[in-house]
PDB file of C-alpha atoms and ligand atoms in Angstrom:
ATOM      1  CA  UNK A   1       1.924  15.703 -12.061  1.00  0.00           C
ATOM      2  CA  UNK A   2       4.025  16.418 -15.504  1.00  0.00           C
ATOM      3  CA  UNK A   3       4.378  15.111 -18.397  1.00  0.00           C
ATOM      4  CA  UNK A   4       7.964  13.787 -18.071  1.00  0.00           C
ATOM      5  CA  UNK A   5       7.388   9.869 -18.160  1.00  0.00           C
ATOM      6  CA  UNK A   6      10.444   8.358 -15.867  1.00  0.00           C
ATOM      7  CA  UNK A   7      12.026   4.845 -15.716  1.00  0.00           C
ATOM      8  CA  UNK A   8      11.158   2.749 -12.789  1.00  0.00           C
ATOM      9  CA  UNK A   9      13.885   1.492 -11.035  1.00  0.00           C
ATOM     10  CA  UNK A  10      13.346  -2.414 -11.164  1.00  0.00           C
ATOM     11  CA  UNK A  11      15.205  -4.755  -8.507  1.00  0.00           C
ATOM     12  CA  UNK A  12      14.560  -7.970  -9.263  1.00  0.00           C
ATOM     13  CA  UNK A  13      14.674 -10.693  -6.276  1.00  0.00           C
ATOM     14  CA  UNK A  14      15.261 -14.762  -6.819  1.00  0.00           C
ATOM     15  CA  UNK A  15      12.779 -15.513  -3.601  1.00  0.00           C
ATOM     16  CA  UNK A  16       9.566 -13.968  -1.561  1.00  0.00           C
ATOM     17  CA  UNK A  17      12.241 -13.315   1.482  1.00  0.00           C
ATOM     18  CA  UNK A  18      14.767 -11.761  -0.237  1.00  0.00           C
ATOM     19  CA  UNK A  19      11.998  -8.759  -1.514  1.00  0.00           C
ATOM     20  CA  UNK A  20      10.983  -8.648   2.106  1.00  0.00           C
ATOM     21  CA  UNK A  21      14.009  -7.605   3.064  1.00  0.00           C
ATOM     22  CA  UNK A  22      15.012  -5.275   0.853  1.00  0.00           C
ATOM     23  CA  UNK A  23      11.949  -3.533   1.459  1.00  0.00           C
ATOM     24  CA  UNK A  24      12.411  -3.282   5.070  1.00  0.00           C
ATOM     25  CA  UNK A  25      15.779  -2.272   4.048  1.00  0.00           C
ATOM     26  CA  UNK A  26      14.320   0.758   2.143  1.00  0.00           C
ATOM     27  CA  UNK A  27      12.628   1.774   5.272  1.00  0.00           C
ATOM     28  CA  UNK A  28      15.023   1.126   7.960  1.00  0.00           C
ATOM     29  CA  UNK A  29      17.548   3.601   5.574  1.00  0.00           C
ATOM     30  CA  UNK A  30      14.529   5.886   5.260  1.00  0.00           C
ATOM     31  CA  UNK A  31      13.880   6.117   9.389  1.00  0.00           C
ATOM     32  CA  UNK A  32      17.646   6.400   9.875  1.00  0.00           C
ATOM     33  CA  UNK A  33      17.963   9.261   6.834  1.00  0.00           C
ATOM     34  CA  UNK A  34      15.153  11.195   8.961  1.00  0.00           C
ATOM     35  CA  UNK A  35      13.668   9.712  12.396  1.00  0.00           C
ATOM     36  CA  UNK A  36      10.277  11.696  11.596  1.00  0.00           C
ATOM     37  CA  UNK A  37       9.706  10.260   8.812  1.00  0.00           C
ATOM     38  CA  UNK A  38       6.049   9.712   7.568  1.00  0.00           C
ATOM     39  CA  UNK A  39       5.403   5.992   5.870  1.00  0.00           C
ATOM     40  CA  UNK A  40       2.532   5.530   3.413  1.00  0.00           C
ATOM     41  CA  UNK A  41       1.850   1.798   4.324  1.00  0.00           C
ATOM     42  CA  UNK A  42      -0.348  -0.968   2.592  1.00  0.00           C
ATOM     43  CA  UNK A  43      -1.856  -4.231   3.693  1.00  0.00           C
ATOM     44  CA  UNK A  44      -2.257  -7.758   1.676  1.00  0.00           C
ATOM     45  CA  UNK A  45      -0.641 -10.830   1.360  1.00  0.00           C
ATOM     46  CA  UNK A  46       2.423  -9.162  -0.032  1.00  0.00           C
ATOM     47  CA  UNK A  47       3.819  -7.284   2.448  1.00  0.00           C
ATOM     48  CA  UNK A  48       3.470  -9.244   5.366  1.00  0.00           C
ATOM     49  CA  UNK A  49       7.203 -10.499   4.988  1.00  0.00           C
ATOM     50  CA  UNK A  50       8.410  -7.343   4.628  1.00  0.00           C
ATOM     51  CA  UNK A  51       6.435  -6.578   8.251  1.00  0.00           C
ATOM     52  CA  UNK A  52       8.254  -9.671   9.652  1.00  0.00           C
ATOM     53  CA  UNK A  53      11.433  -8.183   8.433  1.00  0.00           C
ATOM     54  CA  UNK A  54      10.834  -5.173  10.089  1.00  0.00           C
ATOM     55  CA  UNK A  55       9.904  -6.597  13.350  1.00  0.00           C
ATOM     56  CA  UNK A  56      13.170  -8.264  13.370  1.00  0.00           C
ATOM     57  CA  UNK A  57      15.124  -5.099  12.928  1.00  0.00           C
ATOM     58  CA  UNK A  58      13.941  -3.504  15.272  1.00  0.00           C
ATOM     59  CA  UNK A  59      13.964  -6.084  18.204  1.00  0.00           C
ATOM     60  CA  UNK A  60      18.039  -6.067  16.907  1.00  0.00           C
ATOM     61  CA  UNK A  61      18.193  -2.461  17.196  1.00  0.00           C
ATOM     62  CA  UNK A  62      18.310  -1.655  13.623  1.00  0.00           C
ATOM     63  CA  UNK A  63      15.245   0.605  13.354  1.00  0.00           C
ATOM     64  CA  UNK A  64      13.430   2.968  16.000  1.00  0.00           C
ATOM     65  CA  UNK A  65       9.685   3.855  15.097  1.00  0.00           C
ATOM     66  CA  UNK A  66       9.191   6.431  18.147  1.00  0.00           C
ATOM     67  CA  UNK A  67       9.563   9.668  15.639  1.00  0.00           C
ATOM     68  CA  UNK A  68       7.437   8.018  12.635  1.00  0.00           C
ATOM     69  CA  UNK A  69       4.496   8.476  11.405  1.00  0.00           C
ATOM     70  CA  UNK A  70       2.400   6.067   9.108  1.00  0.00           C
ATOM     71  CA  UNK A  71      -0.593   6.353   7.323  1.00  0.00           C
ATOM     72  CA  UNK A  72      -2.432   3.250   5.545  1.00  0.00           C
ATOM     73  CA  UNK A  73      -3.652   3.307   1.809  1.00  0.00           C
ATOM     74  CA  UNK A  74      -7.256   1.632   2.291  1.00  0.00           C
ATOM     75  CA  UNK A  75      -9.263  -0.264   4.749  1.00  0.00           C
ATOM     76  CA  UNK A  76     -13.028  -1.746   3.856  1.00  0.00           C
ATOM     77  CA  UNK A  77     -16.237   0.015   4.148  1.00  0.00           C
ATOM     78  CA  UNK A  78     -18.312  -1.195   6.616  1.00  0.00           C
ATOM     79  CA  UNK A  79     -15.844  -2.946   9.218  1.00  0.00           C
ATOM     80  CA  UNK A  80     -15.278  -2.482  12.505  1.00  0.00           C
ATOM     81  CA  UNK A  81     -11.633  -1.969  13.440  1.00  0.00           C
ATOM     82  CA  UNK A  82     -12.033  -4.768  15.396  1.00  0.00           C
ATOM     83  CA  UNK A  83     -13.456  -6.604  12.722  1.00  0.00           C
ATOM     84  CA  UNK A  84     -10.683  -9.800  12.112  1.00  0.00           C
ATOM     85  CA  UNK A  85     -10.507  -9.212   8.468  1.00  0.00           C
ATOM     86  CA  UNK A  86     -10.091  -4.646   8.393  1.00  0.00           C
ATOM     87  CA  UNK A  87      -6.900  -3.802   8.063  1.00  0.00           C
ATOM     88  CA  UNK A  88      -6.821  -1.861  11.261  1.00  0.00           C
ATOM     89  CA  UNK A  89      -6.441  -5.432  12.641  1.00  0.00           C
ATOM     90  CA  UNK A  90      -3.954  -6.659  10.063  1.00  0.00           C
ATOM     91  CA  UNK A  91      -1.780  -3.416  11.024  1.00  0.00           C
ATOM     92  CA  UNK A  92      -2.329  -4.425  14.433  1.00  0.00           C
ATOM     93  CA  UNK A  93      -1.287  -8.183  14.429  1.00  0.00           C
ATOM     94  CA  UNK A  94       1.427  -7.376  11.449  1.00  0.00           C
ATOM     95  CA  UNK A  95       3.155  -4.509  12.757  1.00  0.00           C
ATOM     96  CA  UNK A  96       1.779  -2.351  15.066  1.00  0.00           C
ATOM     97  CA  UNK A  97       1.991  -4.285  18.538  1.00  0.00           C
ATOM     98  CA  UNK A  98       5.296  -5.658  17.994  1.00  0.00           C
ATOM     99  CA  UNK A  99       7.447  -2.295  17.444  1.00  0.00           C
ATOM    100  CA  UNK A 100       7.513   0.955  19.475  1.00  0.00           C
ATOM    101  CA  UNK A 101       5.395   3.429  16.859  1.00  0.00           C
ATOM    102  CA  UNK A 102       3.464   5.422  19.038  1.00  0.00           C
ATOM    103  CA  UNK A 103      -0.392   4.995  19.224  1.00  0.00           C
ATOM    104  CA  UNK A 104      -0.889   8.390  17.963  1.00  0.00           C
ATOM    105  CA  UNK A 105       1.214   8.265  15.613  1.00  0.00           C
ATOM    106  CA  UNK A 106      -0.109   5.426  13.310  1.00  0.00           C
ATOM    107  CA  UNK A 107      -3.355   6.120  10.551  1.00  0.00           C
ATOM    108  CA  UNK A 108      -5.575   4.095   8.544  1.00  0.00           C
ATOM    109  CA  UNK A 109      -8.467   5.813   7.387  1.00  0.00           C
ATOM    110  CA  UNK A 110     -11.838   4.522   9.334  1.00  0.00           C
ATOM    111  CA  UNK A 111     -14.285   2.474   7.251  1.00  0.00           C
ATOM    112  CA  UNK A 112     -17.515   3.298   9.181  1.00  0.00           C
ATOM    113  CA  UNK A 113     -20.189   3.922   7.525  1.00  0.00           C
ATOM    114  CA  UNK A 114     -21.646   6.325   9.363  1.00  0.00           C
ATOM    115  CA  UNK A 115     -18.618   9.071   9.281  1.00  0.00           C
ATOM    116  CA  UNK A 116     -17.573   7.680   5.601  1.00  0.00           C
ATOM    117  CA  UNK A 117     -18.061  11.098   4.102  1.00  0.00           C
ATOM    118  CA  UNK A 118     -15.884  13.139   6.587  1.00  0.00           C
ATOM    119  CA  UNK A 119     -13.292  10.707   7.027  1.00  0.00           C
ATOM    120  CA  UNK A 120     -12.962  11.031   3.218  1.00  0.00           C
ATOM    121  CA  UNK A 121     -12.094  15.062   3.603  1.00  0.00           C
ATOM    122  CA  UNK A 122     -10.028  14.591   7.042  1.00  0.00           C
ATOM    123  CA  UNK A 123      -8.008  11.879   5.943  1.00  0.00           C
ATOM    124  CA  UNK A 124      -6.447  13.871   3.020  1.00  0.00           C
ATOM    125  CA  UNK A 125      -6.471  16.583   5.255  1.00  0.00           C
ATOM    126  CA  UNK A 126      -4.677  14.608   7.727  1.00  0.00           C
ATOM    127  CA  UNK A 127      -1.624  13.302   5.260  1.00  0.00           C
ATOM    128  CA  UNK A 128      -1.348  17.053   4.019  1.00  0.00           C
ATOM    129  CA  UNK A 129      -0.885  18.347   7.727  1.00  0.00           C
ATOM    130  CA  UNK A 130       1.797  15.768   8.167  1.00  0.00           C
ATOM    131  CA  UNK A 131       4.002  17.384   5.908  1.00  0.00           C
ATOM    132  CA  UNK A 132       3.161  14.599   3.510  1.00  0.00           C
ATOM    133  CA  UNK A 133       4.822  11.114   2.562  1.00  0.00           C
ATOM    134  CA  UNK A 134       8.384  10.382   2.766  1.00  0.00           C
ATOM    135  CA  UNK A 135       8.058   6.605   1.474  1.00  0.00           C
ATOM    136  CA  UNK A 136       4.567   4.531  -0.002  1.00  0.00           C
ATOM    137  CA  UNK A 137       4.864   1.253   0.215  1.00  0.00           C
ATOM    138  CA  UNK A 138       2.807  -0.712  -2.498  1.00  0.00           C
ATOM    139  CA  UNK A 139       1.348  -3.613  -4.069  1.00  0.00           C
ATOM    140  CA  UNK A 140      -0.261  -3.871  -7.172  1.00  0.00           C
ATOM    141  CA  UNK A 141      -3.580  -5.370  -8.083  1.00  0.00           C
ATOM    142  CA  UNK A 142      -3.970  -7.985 -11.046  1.00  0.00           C
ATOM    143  CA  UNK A 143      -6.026  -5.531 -12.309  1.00  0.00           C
ATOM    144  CA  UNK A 144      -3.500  -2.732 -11.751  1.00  0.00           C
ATOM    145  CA  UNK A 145      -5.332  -1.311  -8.905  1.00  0.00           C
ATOM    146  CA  UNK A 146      -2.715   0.250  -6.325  1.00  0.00           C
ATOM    147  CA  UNK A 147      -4.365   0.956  -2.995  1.00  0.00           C
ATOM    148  CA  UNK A 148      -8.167   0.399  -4.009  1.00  0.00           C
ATOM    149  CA  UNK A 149      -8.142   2.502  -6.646  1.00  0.00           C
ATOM    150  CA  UNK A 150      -9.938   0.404  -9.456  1.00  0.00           C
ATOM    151  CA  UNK A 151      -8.868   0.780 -13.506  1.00  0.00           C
ATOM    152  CA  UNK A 152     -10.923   3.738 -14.672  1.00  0.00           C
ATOM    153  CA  UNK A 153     -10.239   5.816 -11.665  1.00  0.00           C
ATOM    154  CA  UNK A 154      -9.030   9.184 -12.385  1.00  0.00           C
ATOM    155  CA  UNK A 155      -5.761  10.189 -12.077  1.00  0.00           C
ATOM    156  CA  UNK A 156      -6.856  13.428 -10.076  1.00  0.00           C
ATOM    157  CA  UNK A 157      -8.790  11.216  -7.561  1.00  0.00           C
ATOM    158  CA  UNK A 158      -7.414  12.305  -3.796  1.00  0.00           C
ATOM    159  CA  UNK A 159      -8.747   9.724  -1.049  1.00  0.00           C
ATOM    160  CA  UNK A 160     -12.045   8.538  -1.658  1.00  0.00           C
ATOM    161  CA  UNK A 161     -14.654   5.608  -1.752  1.00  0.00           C
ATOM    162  CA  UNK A 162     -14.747   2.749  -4.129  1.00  0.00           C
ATOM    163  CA  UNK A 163     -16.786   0.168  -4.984  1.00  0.00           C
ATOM    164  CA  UNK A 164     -14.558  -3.081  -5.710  1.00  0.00           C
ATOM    165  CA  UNK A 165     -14.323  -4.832  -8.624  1.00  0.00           C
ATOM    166  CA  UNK A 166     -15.631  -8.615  -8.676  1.00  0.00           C
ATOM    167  CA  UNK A 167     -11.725  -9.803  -9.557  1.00  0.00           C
ATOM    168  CA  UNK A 168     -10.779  -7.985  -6.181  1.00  0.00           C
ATOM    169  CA  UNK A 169     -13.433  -9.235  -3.892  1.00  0.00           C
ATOM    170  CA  UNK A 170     -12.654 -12.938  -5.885  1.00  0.00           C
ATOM    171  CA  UNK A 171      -8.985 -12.447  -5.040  1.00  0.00           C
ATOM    172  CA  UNK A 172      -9.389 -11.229  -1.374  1.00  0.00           C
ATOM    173  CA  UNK A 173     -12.169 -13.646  -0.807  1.00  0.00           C
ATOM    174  CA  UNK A 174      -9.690 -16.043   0.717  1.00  0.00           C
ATOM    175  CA  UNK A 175      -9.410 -13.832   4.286  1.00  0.00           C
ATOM    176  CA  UNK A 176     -13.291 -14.498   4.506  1.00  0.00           C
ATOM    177  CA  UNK A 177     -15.646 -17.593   4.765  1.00  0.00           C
ATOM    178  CA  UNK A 178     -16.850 -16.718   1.703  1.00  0.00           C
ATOM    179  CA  UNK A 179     -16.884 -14.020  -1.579  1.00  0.00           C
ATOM    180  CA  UNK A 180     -20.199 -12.353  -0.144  1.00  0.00           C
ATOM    181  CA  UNK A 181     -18.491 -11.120   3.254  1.00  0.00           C
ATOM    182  CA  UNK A 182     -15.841  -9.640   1.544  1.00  0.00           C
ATOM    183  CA  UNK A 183     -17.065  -5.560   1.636  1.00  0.00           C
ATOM    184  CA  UNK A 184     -18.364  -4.380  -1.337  1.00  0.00           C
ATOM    185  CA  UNK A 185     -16.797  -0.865  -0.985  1.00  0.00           C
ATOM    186  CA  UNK A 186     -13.523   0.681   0.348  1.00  0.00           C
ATOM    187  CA  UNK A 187     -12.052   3.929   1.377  1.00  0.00           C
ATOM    188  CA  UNK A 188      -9.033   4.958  -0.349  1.00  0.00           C
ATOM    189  CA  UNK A 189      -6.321   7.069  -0.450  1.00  0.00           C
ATOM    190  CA  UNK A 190      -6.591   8.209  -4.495  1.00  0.00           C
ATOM    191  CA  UNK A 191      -3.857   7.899  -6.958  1.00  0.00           C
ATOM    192  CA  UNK A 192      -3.020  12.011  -7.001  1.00  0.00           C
ATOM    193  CA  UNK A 193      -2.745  11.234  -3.224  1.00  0.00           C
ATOM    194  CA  UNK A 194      -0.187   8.436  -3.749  1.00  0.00           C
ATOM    195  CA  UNK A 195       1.630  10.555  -6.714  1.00  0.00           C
ATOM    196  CA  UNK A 196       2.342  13.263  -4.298  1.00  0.00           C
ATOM    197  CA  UNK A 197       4.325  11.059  -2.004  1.00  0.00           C
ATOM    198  CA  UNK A 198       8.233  12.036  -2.259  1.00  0.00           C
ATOM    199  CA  UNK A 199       9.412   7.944  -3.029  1.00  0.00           C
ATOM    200  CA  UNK A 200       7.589   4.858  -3.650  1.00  0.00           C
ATOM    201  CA  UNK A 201       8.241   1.351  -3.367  1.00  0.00           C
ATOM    202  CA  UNK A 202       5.971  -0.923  -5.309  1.00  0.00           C
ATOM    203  CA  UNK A 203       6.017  -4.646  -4.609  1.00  0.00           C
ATOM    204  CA  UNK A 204       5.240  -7.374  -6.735  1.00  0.00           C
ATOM    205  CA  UNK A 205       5.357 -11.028  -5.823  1.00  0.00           C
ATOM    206  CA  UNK A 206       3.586 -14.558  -6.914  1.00  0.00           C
ATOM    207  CA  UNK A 207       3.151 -15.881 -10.433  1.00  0.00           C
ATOM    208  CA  UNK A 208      -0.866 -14.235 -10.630  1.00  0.00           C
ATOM    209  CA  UNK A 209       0.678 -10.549 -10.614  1.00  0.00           C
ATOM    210  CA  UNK A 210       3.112 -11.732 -14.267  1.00  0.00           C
ATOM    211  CA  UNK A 211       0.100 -10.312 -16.358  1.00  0.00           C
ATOM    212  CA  UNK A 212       0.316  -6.958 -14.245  1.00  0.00           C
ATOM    213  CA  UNK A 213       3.973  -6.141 -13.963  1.00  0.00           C
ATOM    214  CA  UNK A 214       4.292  -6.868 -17.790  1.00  0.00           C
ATOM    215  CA  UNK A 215       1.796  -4.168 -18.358  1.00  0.00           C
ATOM    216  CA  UNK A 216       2.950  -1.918 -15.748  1.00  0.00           C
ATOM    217  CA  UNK A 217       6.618  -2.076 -18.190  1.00  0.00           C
ATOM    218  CA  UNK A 218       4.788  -2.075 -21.551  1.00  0.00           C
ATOM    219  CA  UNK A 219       1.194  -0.281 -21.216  1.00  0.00           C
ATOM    220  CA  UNK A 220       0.384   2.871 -22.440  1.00  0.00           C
ATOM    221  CA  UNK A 221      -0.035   5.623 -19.475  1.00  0.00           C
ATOM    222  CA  UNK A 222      -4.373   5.139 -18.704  1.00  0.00           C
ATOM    223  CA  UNK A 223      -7.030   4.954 -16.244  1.00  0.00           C
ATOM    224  CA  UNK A 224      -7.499   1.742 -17.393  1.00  0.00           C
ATOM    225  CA  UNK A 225      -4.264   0.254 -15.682  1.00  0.00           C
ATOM    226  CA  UNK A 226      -3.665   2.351 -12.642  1.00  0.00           C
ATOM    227  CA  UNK A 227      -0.622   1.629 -11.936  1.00  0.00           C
ATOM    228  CA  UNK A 228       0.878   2.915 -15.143  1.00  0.00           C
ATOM    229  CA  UNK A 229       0.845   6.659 -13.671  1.00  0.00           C
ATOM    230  CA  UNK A 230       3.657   5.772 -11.511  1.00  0.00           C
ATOM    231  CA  UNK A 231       5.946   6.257 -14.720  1.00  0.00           C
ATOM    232  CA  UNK A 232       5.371   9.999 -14.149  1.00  0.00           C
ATOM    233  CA  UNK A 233       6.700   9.872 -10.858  1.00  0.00           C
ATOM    234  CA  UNK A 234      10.531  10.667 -10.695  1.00  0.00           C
ATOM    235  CA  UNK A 235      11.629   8.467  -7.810  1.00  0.00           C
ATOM    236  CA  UNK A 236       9.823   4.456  -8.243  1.00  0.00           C
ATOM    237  CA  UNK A 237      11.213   1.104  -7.001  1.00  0.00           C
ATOM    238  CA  UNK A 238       9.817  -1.830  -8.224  1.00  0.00           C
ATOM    239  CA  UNK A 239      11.055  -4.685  -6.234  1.00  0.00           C
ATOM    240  CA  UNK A 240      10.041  -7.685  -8.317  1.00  0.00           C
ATOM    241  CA  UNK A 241       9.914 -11.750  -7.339  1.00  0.00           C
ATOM    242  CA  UNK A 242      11.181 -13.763  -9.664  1.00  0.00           C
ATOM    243  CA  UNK A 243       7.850 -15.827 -10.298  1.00  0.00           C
ATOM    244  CA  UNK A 244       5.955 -12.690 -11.139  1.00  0.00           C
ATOM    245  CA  UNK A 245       8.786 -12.346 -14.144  1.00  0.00           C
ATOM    246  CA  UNK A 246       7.868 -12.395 -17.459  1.00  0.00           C
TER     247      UNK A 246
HETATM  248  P1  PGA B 301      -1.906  -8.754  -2.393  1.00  0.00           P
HETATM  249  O1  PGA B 301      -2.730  -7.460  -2.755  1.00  0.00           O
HETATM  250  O2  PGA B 301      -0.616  -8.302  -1.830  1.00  0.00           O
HETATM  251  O3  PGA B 301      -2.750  -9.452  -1.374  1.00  0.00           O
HETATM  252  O4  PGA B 301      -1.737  -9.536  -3.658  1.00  0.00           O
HETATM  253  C1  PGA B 301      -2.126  -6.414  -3.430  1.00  0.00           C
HETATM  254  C2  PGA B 301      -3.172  -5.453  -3.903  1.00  0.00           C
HETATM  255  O5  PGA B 301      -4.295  -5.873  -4.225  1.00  0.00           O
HETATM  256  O6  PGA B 301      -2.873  -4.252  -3.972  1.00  0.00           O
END
């Protein structure tokens, strides 16, 4: 990291489908620029259309996954992978059975608690040996978080466990019968983890996240708003809905 603070590139979009698509578009042009490409990918309510997007361009042809490789922010302490609500099952149900990326080709880091420690160390480990990421896809917290990391996380963090904030658990609770089976810790990749990725797309969408892009423009560069540190990364897209506008 430097001290050079950089502009993010801002693309603002007048509906939810139209920044689905252009983010799919940034990764189709990605896979076509280089077929090996390695995608830092993120789960939510946000991205889903951008998923659907991508489904669709590749049954047309647009997009072949067979020399990618992806690796997922986050996933939940303490669930299964089979567990309806971990993100290995979102990945599963939003991308992963519907386009040709090889089994062995796709990563989320594994939230049992038994092997939480390891998978801590491997998983960087793992991202590293890849040659690192070409493109990490993003959303943004309405506390700032990106990826799990919480405000007051340090900048130097690499991937890592978290415990989650109340207003994250509150605002995820909706995926679960009810706030108290929502996991009370995550596994992370860590915000130096995310910085070293070569390009990143961050994507904001829905009136709630109006608070956080406003102080992702205006804040001061702190722990205390994660997100902020991506204005010291030389190569951000912000791909903005229209409700979350100021
Ligand atoms: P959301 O989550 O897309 O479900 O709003 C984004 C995030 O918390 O990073």
């Amino acid at each position: 990291m430097n001290g050079i603070k950089y502009k993010l590139k801002v693309i603002e979009c007048d509906t939810y489908e139209n920044l689905s698509n252009h983010a799919a578009m940034m990764i189709v042009q990605q896979i076509a620029e280089k077929p090996d490409s390695v995608l830092g990918l993120s789960t939510g309510g946000t991205p889903v259309g951008m998923y659907r997007e991508l489904i669709k361009l590749y049954r047309s042809n647009h997009v072949n996954f067979g020399g990618v490789r992806t690796f997922n922010l986050d996933e939940y302490v303490g669930l299964a992978p089979d567990h309806p609500q971990s993100y290995h099952q979102y990945m599963y149900h939003n991308l992963y059975k519907h386009v040709n990326l090889p089994e062995n080709q796709r990563f989320i880091p594994s939230g049992e608690k038994k092997s939480i420690n390891s998978e801590v160390n491997h998983y960087e480990k793992k991202i590293i040996e890849s040659g690192g990421i070409d493109l990490q896809i993003l959303g943004i917290g309405e506390n700032g978080h990106i990826g799990f990391n919480e405000p007051f996380t340090p900048f130097k963090q690499t991937v890592h466990t978290v415990k989650l904030e109340e207003s994250t658990r509150r605002a995820n609770a909706k995926y679960f019968s009810s706030i108290e089976e929502v996991p009370e810790r995550a596994i992370t990749m860590g915000i130096e983890t995310i910085m070293r990725s070569k390009k990143i797309v961050l994507l904001i969408s829905g009136f709630k996240k109006k608070h956080a892009f406003q102080k992702l423009m205006s804040s001061q560069i702190s722990e205390e708003f994660p997100a902020s540190i991506l204005r010291l990364h030389h190569d951000v897209t912000v791909i903005v809905e229209r409700d979350a506008l100021f």
